Amino acid sequence: MQSAFSSLLECLGPESRANRLAFLEEEPRIDQGQSTPERDAEIVESGRGVGDSISCHPAPKSSFGIFVDGVENSATAAWYLGLPLRLAQVAAAAVLRDEEGEMREVVAEERQVTLLYPNSVDADTEQRLHAFCKGAGIRPLPVALRQGEQDWGIALQKHVQAVRGDLECTVLHEASPRASEKCWILADGRCPEPKTAPTKYVVGLVKSHLLPYFKDELYRSWVLNLPEGHRTPVFCATREEEGARKTYSWYLRLHESPDGPPWFGLIRLEMNDLDMALARVDEITAWVLAERAPLSLPDSRYDRLLYPVRYIEQYLRSRLRSRWDLQALIG
């Protein structure tokens, strides 16, 4: 369907300004900082306690057969009466690895281009935005400021991450019928909530550590000092800012480097089912350790980024629209 407007700038009118550098240069990422929990997480693994460092060894073969990841590419597209509008393309896929270790089959894939705008725009402007998006094949998404937020630019960036998370949950849900005892799913990032996708055979792998689950001194002296191939006991990963959701998690050091930062090679694994986590923690850890080779070089995150996940990222990015196409949408 042809749009009533040739570009976003035409849609918004003379009160708008286009960002001529959108998608042409990388915007600074949100500096969310590292928050400190009010209390240490509860250890739930029997016979283990705070400070324990458990040695693990790689399995001969990993039972992870499906990998899930997503990518995002977004930029401030324009300003309308001083309010930013953000154009984002987001994609996610679940890919099946065959018996020979080759990433062969895309089990599920989702892609979308979304225009995120403050919900404070007037009704006439919102109507024009919807008309433009409908003709351009773009999803319009109004965004509200959350409690404590004041910066619309940051609010829109955070919402792009939420859109990506939703797509990852969608492809995981589509792939979940293929999961089994012999074909587990490894999702890059947090394990999705059970209400969004079946998660019996799903493990989340978190590479960032903006939300530590232990207080500063303990986190630095224990978690950041884990040797290579060692894990913490399983703990209940619940934070007040995340609501009532409970997951069960453990830290693991994949690689260590005398010259790297203390979080070099440090990941956090996560599951929704407590009984499954406790029964299979060592086995799952051994599978993850087996995934360390081949390295994901030349990616700078090779110490935490597993090769199958990097494969999905490269695949998805090759299918995104070019920056010139996105610039043409802006006008």
Short mmCIF file of C-alpha atoms in Angstrom, two decimals:
data_model
loop_
_atom_site.label_atom_id
_atom_site.label_comp_id
_atom_site.label_asym_id
_atom_site.label_seq_id
_atom_site.Cartn_x
_atom_site.Cartn_y
_atom_site.Cartn_z
CA MET A 1 0.00 0.00 0.00
CA GLN A 2 1.33 3.43 -0.96
CA SER A 3 1.77 5.87 1.91
CA ALA A 4 -0.15 9.14 2.07
CA PHE A 5 3.24 10.71 2.83
CA SER A 6 6.51 10.19 1.00
CA SER A 7 8.58 10.44 4.17
CA LEU A 8 8.39 10.88 7.92
CA LEU A 9 9.49 14.49 7.56
CA GLU A 10 6.61 15.24 5.19
CA CYS A 11 4.22 13.52 7.59
CA LEU A 12 5.31 15.65 10.55
CA GLY A 13 5.34 18.95 8.70
CA PRO A 14 7.29 22.17 9.31
CA GLU A 15 7.37 21.70 13.09
CA SER A 16 9.78 18.78 12.64
CA ARG A 17 13.51 18.36 12.11
CA ALA A 18 15.06 15.30 10.51
CA ASN A 19 18.18 13.64 11.86
CA ARG A 20 20.34 13.57 8.75
CA LEU A 21 22.90 11.38 10.50
CA ALA A 22 20.44 8.67 11.54
CA PHE A 23 21.90 5.20 10.85
CA LEU A 24 24.98 6.83 9.30
CA GLU A 25 26.93 7.04 12.53
CA GLU A 26 26.62 5.00 15.70
CA GLU A 27 24.72 6.63 18.55
CA PRO A 28 26.08 6.32 22.08
CA ARG A 29 24.50 3.45 23.98
CA ILE A 30 22.48 4.06 27.11
CA ASP A 31 24.67 4.25 30.18
CA GLN A 32 22.41 2.39 32.58
CA GLY A 33 25.08 1.93 35.21
CA GLN A 34 25.30 -1.00 37.60
CA SER A 35 22.70 -1.08 40.36
CA THR A 36 23.35 -2.62 43.76
CA PRO A 37 20.85 -5.04 45.31
CA GLU A 38 19.47 -4.33 48.77
CA ARG A 39 20.29 -7.87 49.89
CA ASP A 40 22.25 -10.88 48.68
CA ALA A 41 20.41 -13.47 46.61
CA GLU A 42 19.32 -16.64 48.40
CA ILE A 43 21.39 -19.75 47.69
CA VAL A 44 18.96 -22.60 46.90
CA GLU A 45 21.40 -25.41 46.06
CA SER A 46 21.55 -27.91 48.91
CA GLY A 47 24.93 -28.31 50.59
CA ARG A 48 26.31 -25.16 48.96
CA GLY A 49 26.76 -21.69 50.34
CA VAL A 50 27.93 -18.17 49.68
CA GLY A 51 31.57 -18.10 48.59
CA ASP A 52 31.61 -21.61 47.12
CA SER A 53 33.44 -21.96 43.82
CA ILE A 54 32.50 -25.22 42.10
CA SER A 55 34.84 -26.73 39.53
CA CYS A 56 33.17 -28.00 36.33
CA HIS A 57 34.44 -29.74 33.21
CA PRO A 58 33.18 -29.55 29.62
CA ALA A 59 30.99 -32.35 28.33
CA PRO A 60 32.18 -34.39 25.33
CA LYS A 61 29.11 -33.09 23.49
CA SER A 62 26.58 -30.37 24.18
CA SER A 63 22.85 -31.14 24.18
CA PHE A 64 21.98 -27.63 23.05
CA GLY A 65 20.45 -28.00 19.60
CA ILE A 66 18.48 -24.78 19.10
CA PHE A 67 19.86 -21.29 19.65
CA VAL A 68 17.83 -18.08 19.94
CA ASP A 69 19.04 -14.51 19.56
CA GLY A 70 17.93 -11.13 18.31
CA VAL A 71 19.46 -7.94 16.94
CA GLU A 72 18.38 -4.32 16.88
CA ASN A 73 19.37 -1.24 14.92
CA SER A 74 17.75 2.04 15.86
CA ALA A 75 18.32 5.78 15.73
CA THR A 76 16.57 9.03 16.50
CA ALA A 77 14.85 9.70 13.17
CA ALA A 78 13.42 13.16 13.79
CA TRP A 79 12.26 15.65 16.38
CA TYR A 80 8.71 17.01 16.48
CA LEU A 81 8.23 20.10 18.64
CA GLY A 82 11.39 19.02 20.45
CA LEU A 83 10.16 15.45 21.04
CA PRO A 84 12.31 12.63 19.59
CA LEU A 85 10.91 9.91 17.34
CA ARG A 86 12.92 6.70 17.02
CA LEU A 87 13.02 4.38 14.03
CA ALA A 88 14.07 0.83 14.85
CA GLN A 89 14.49 -2.37 12.94
CA VAL A 90 14.49 -5.45 15.11
CA ALA A 91 14.90 -9.11 14.22
CA ALA A 92 15.11 -12.45 16.02
CA ALA A 93 15.62 -16.05 14.98
CA ALA A 94 15.83 -19.57 16.33
CA VAL A 95 18.29 -21.77 14.46
CA LEU A 96 18.66 -25.55 14.68
CA ARG A 97 22.14 -27.10 14.74
CA ASP A 98 22.47 -30.48 13.05
CA GLU A 99 24.31 -33.59 14.26
CA GLU A 100 27.48 -32.49 12.46
CA GLY A 101 27.50 -29.22 14.37
CA GLU A 102 26.39 -27.06 11.44
CA MET A 103 23.81 -24.29 11.88
CA ARG A 104 21.45 -25.58 9.22
CA GLU A 105 17.77 -24.73 9.70
CA VAL A 106 16.10 -21.46 10.64
CA VAL A 107 13.24 -22.79 12.77
CA ALA A 108 11.63 -19.39 13.33
CA GLU A 109 12.36 -15.82 12.30
CA GLU A 110 10.69 -12.47 12.90
CA ARG A 111 11.58 -9.01 11.61
CA GLN A 112 9.92 -5.64 11.92
CA VAL A 113 10.55 -1.93 11.48
CA THR A 114 8.97 0.15 14.24
CA LEU A 115 8.47 3.87 14.71
CA LEU A 116 8.49 4.70 18.41
CA TYR A 117 7.10 8.07 19.45
CA PRO A 118 6.10 9.76 22.73
CA ASN A 119 2.46 9.21 23.62
CA SER A 120 2.23 12.92 24.40
CA VAL A 121 1.94 13.95 20.72
CA ASP A 122 -1.41 15.47 19.79
CA ALA A 123 -4.16 13.38 18.21
CA ASP A 124 -3.85 14.89 14.72
CA THR A 125 -0.11 14.20 14.61
CA GLU A 126 -0.65 10.65 15.83
CA GLN A 127 -3.23 10.08 13.09
CA ARG A 128 -0.75 11.28 10.45
CA LEU A 129 1.97 9.04 11.92
CA HIS A 130 -0.31 6.01 11.69
CA ALA A 131 -1.16 6.83 8.08
CA PHE A 132 2.54 7.13 7.20
CA CYS A 133 3.41 3.88 8.98
CA LYS A 134 0.57 1.96 7.35
CA GLY A 135 1.72 2.90 3.87
CA ALA A 136 5.40 2.30 4.64
CA GLY A 137 4.88 -1.10 6.28
CA ILE A 138 6.07 0.18 9.64
CA ARG A 139 4.64 -0.58 13.06
CA PRO A 140 3.68 2.59 14.99
CA LEU A 141 4.33 2.31 18.72
CA PRO A 142 3.44 5.04 21.24
CA VAL A 143 5.67 5.01 24.32
CA ALA A 144 4.85 6.34 27.78
CA LEU A 145 7.40 7.50 30.31
CA ARG A 146 7.80 4.98 33.11
CA GLN A 147 7.94 5.98 36.74
CA GLY A 148 11.16 7.89 37.41
CA GLU A 149 11.94 8.47 33.72
CA GLN A 150 12.34 12.01 32.45
CA ASP A 151 14.32 11.69 29.22
CA TRP A 152 12.21 10.72 26.19
CA GLY A 153 15.30 9.71 24.22
CA ILE A 154 16.37 7.16 26.82
CA ALA A 155 12.79 5.93 27.26
CA LEU A 156 12.50 5.22 23.52
CA GLN A 157 15.86 3.40 23.44
CA LYS A 158 14.83 1.18 26.33
CA HIS A 159 11.55 0.39 24.61
CA VAL A 160 13.43 -0.79 21.51
CA GLN A 161 15.10 -3.37 23.75
CA ALA A 162 11.66 -4.46 24.96
CA VAL A 163 10.47 -4.86 21.36
CA ARG A 164 13.50 -7.03 20.64
CA GLY A 165 12.75 -9.12 23.74
CA ASP A 166 9.19 -9.66 22.54
CA LEU A 167 10.41 -10.89 19.15
CA GLU A 168 12.87 -13.26 20.82
CA CYS A 169 10.03 -14.68 22.92
CA THR A 170 7.94 -15.11 19.76
CA VAL A 171 10.57 -17.13 17.91
CA LEU A 172 11.34 -19.16 21.03
CA HIS A 173 7.65 -20.02 21.33
CA GLU A 174 7.59 -21.10 17.67
CA ALA A 175 10.71 -23.23 18.16
CA SER A 176 9.69 -24.80 21.48
CA PRO A 177 7.85 -27.81 19.93
CA ARG A 178 11.23 -28.88 18.50
CA ALA A 179 12.86 -28.89 21.95
CA SER A 180 13.39 -32.17 23.77
CA GLU A 181 15.66 -33.93 26.23
CA LYS A 182 18.16 -34.36 23.39
CA CYS A 183 17.66 -30.90 21.89
CA TRP A 184 17.69 -28.09 24.45
CA ILE A 185 17.28 -24.41 23.62
CA LEU A 186 19.94 -21.87 24.56
CA ALA A 187 18.55 -18.33 24.48
CA ASP A 188 20.98 -15.43 24.42
CA GLY A 189 19.82 -13.18 27.23
CA ARG A 190 17.34 -13.81 29.98
CA CYS A 191 15.18 -16.91 30.08
CA PRO A 192 11.70 -15.79 28.95
CA GLU A 193 8.81 -15.92 31.36
CA PRO A 194 6.83 -19.20 31.21
CA LYS A 195 3.67 -17.31 30.23
CA THR A 196 5.33 -16.17 26.98
CA ALA A 197 6.85 -19.50 25.89
CA PRO A 198 7.33 -23.06 27.19
CA THR A 199 10.64 -23.08 29.03
CA LYS A 200 11.17 -26.64 30.30
CA TYR A 201 14.19 -27.21 28.05
CA VAL A 202 15.32 -23.58 27.86
CA VAL A 203 18.42 -22.00 29.40
CA GLY A 204 19.10 -18.26 29.23
CA LEU A 205 22.67 -17.00 28.91
CA VAL A 206 23.24 -13.45 30.16
CA LYS A 207 26.47 -11.74 29.07
CA SER A 208 26.02 -8.35 30.77
CA HIS A 209 26.19 -7.72 34.50
CA LEU A 210 24.26 -4.50 35.06
CA LEU A 211 22.09 -6.26 37.65
CA PRO A 212 24.34 -8.08 40.11
CA TYR A 213 22.53 -10.31 42.58
CA PHE A 214 24.98 -9.90 45.44
CA LYS A 215 26.13 -6.81 47.29
CA ASP A 216 29.27 -5.01 46.14
CA GLU A 217 31.89 -6.50 48.46
CA LEU A 218 30.67 -10.07 48.06
CA TYR A 219 30.19 -9.66 44.32
CA ARG A 220 33.75 -8.37 43.85
CA SER A 221 35.45 -10.84 46.19
CA TRP A 222 33.51 -13.91 45.08
CA VAL A 223 31.72 -13.69 41.74
CA LEU A 224 34.33 -11.55 39.97
CA ASN A 225 37.07 -13.85 41.26
CA LEU A 226 35.65 -17.12 39.94
CA PRO A 227 38.40 -19.14 38.19
CA GLU A 228 37.91 -20.39 34.66
CA GLY A 229 35.59 -23.40 34.53
CA HIS A 230 34.09 -22.68 37.95
CA ARG A 231 30.54 -21.75 38.86
CA THR A 232 28.64 -20.43 41.85
CA PRO A 233 25.86 -22.40 43.52
CA VAL A 234 22.35 -21.93 42.16
CA PHE A 235 20.60 -18.90 43.64
CA CYS A 236 17.16 -17.32 43.39
CA ALA A 237 17.56 -14.42 40.96
CA THR A 238 14.87 -11.99 42.05
CA ARG A 239 15.20 -8.21 42.03
CA GLU A 240 12.61 -5.72 43.29
CA GLU A 241 12.82 -3.71 40.06
CA GLU A 242 11.85 -6.84 38.13
CA GLY A 243 8.64 -7.40 40.09
CA ALA A 244 7.67 -10.76 41.55
CA ARG A 245 9.32 -12.86 38.85
CA LYS A 246 11.60 -15.64 40.13
CA THR A 247 14.30 -17.37 38.15
CA TYR A 248 17.12 -19.65 39.24
CA SER A 249 20.61 -18.77 38.20
CA TRP A 250 24.33 -19.32 38.58
CA TYR A 251 27.47 -17.51 37.45
CA LEU A 252 30.08 -19.32 35.34
CA ARG A 253 33.53 -18.29 34.13
CA LEU A 254 34.05 -19.43 30.53
CA HIS A 255 37.50 -17.91 30.04
CA GLU A 256 39.95 -15.96 32.12
CA SER A 257 42.67 -13.51 31.17
CA PRO A 258 45.39 -11.95 33.34
CA ASP A 259 45.03 -8.75 31.32
CA GLY A 260 41.26 -8.58 30.96
CA PRO A 261 38.65 -6.92 33.20
CA PRO A 262 37.28 -8.93 36.14
CA TRP A 263 34.12 -9.77 34.18
CA PHE A 264 36.11 -11.23 31.27
CA GLY A 265 34.50 -14.55 30.32
CA LEU A 266 31.89 -14.26 33.07
CA ILE A 267 28.31 -15.22 32.21
CA ARG A 268 25.15 -15.93 34.15
CA LEU A 269 22.93 -18.90 33.30
CA GLU A 270 19.25 -18.82 34.10
CA MET A 271 16.27 -21.20 34.23
CA ASN A 272 12.66 -20.87 35.29
CA ASP A 273 12.19 -24.31 36.84
CA LEU A 274 13.87 -24.75 40.23
CA ASP A 275 13.76 -28.55 40.28
CA MET A 276 15.20 -28.77 36.77
CA ALA A 277 17.93 -26.25 37.58
CA LEU A 278 19.02 -28.10 40.73
CA ALA A 279 18.91 -31.52 39.09
CA ARG A 280 20.78 -30.53 35.93
CA VAL A 281 23.03 -27.62 36.92
CA ASP A 282 26.33 -29.49 36.51
CA GLU A 283 25.21 -31.17 33.29
CA ILE A 284 24.02 -27.89 31.76
CA THR A 285 27.21 -26.15 32.85
CA ALA A 286 29.24 -28.89 31.15
CA TRP A 287 27.29 -28.33 27.92
CA VAL A 288 27.97 -24.60 28.02
CA LEU A 289 31.68 -25.19 28.62
CA ALA A 290 31.69 -27.48 25.59
CA GLU A 291 30.38 -24.55 23.51
CA ARG A 292 33.54 -22.49 24.10
CA ALA A 293 35.09 -23.70 20.85
CA PRO A 294 35.27 -22.38 18.25
CA LEU A 295 35.86 -18.87 19.56
CA SER A 296 33.65 -16.08 18.23
CA LEU A 297 36.59 -14.08 16.93
CA PRO A 298 37.00 -11.40 15.69
CA ASP A 299 34.02 -10.22 17.77
CA SER A 300 35.24 -8.25 20.79
CA ARG A 301 32.76 -10.19 22.98
CA TYR A 302 34.34 -13.53 22.12
CA ASP A 303 34.98 -14.28 25.80
CA ARG A 304 31.21 -14.47 26.47
CA LEU A 305 29.62 -14.76 23.02
CA LEU A 306 29.09 -18.37 21.95
CA TYR A 307 29.79 -19.17 18.31
CA PRO A 308 26.23 -20.32 17.40
CA VAL A 309 24.84 -17.07 18.81
CA ARG A 310 27.32 -15.03 16.76
CA TYR A 311 26.22 -16.98 13.70
CA ILE A 312 22.60 -15.94 14.29
CA GLU A 313 23.60 -12.31 14.81
CA GLN A 314 25.47 -12.25 11.50
CA TYR A 315 22.60 -13.99 9.71
CA LEU A 316 20.04 -11.53 11.04
CA ARG A 317 22.13 -8.45 10.29
CA SER A 318 22.56 -9.60 6.71
CA ARG A 319 18.78 -9.51 6.34
CA LEU A 320 18.16 -6.06 7.82
CA ARG A 321 17.24 -3.15 5.58
CA SER A 322 20.14 -0.94 4.56
CA ARG A 323 20.77 2.36 6.30
CA TRP A 324 20.03 4.11 3.01
CA ASP A 325 16.54 2.57 2.93
CA LEU A 326 15.93 3.78 6.46
CA GLN A 327 17.24 7.26 5.63
CA ALA A 328 14.82 7.39 2.69
CA LEU A 329 11.92 6.68 5.06
CA ILE A 330 12.94 9.63 7.20
CA GLY A 331 13.22 12.04 4.27
#
